[in-house]
Amino acid sequence: MDHFLYKNGTLHAEDVAIPDIAASVGTPFYVYSTATLTRHYRLFTEALSPLPHLVCFAIKSLSNVAVLKTLGNLGAGMDVVSGGEYLRAKAAGVPGDRIVFSGVGKTRAEMQLALTGGIRQFNVESEPEMRALSEVATSLGVTAPVTVRVNPDVDARTHEKIATGKKENKFGIPIARASEVYAEAARLPGLRVVGIDVHIGSQLTELEPFEQAYLKVADLTRRLRSEGHTITRLDLGGGLGIPYTRSNEAPPLPTDYGALIKRTVGDLGCEIEIEPGRLISGNAGLLVASVIYVKNGEGRDFLILDAAMNDLVRPSMYGAHHDIVPVAEPAVASPTQEFDVVGPVCETGDTFARGRDLPLVAEGDLLAFRSAGAYGAVMASEYNTRPLIPEVLVHGDHFAVIRARPTFDEILNRDTIPPWL
Ligand code: LLP
């Protein structure tokens, strides 16, 4: 469910009409709904209650500090994967003891940053990383709380580029080697083992892979405890999928996911952490664009938008589907036409959809891409020297620009001319 509905024939974000935002900031832009972010965060906290738990929002899905502050104010923790994301979480006012640090290649500088600023735990992913963290912590005179990310060799049955839990993926340590790796972690002077971490992939549309992974984590918890380790936290990762089309998708609900967690690991007395990104942010955002031209090609008609692959890369990168709807509500049973929806970037990959059935649209009309809150703005680039597009946050009948469109001067001034030119 989201808060982007037609009211009086016009698409709204909560109580703000999308054309009002377009008139104020220009297109294209991203717009996020506070009510949807809040609702989705709460679905998780309700699904996990009464287990002791912390929902750590995966910042990588949508990292604007205003969004992080919205969630942080509700009590959310944050899952960060870089020093930059760590600084974003801190800038949003989230205390270190609610920030978990994930990622396969944390640098010593990033470890130092988080150890100095405060951190709930590092999810370490390899023995060399464990040793480096122990050294950094020792040099600072502190101990780093750690979980080890285990790779359970489970098929998440999702897009190959975002599956992470198979043994051939680069993530985690093989679960079969966990005893050995935990024994070393326990010996390293700068580390304090607090739990186990697992994350098997993103956009999972079935619960079964989670179940397989979490049952393995439950067994491992018992084994590691019998080997003398203190396991008080289980970080179960993110990955719950969202519906990208209105019609035919029904991914599992957070309540069912919560029930699964209770069933598989709920009796271990551990604090549960989860790291959802997409389910909180995905359907909380739209990308709004204008039609520049309607071009009738040979056997195909093209809608050329002012948004492009650099603004929303998911269709070109993963073949992902995003529903595209007109901002002016089409009349019931109004005629439709098949369009290839494309951007102005100079490559054929700059295609959002092929043969998409859309109501008749004309130059200047506004279109909205749904489910664009997650992995939209954060994956944008300035390819073709197209400025990063603004982000807008709506709250009831208010909206605010939470990242402004840069000027061309700002963009050009980042390049510097060496002295010999
Ligand atoms: N935790 C870890 C360790 C992760 O690697 C990820 C996502 C998450 C949590 C959050 O997963 P989520 O709940 O959002 O599924 N760019 C791709 C998705 C990449 C996901 C990477 N890891 C896309 O646009 O589909």
Tab-separated table of C-alpha atoms in Angstrom, residues 36 45 53 77 106 156-157 224 315:
chain	number	residue	atom	x	y	z
A	36	THR	CA	4.312	5.345	3.335
A	45	THR	CA	8.208	-3.484	14.070
A	53	HIS	CA	14.274	-6.384	17.870
A	77	GLY	CA	18.260	1.605	13.285
A	106	LYS	CA	35.226	-2.274	4.737
A	156	ALA	CA	17.050	-16.846	-3.021
A	157	ARG	CA	15.290	-17.341	-6.388
A	224	LEU	CA	28.311	-21.891	18.520
A	315	PRO	CA	15.131	-1.063	-16.189
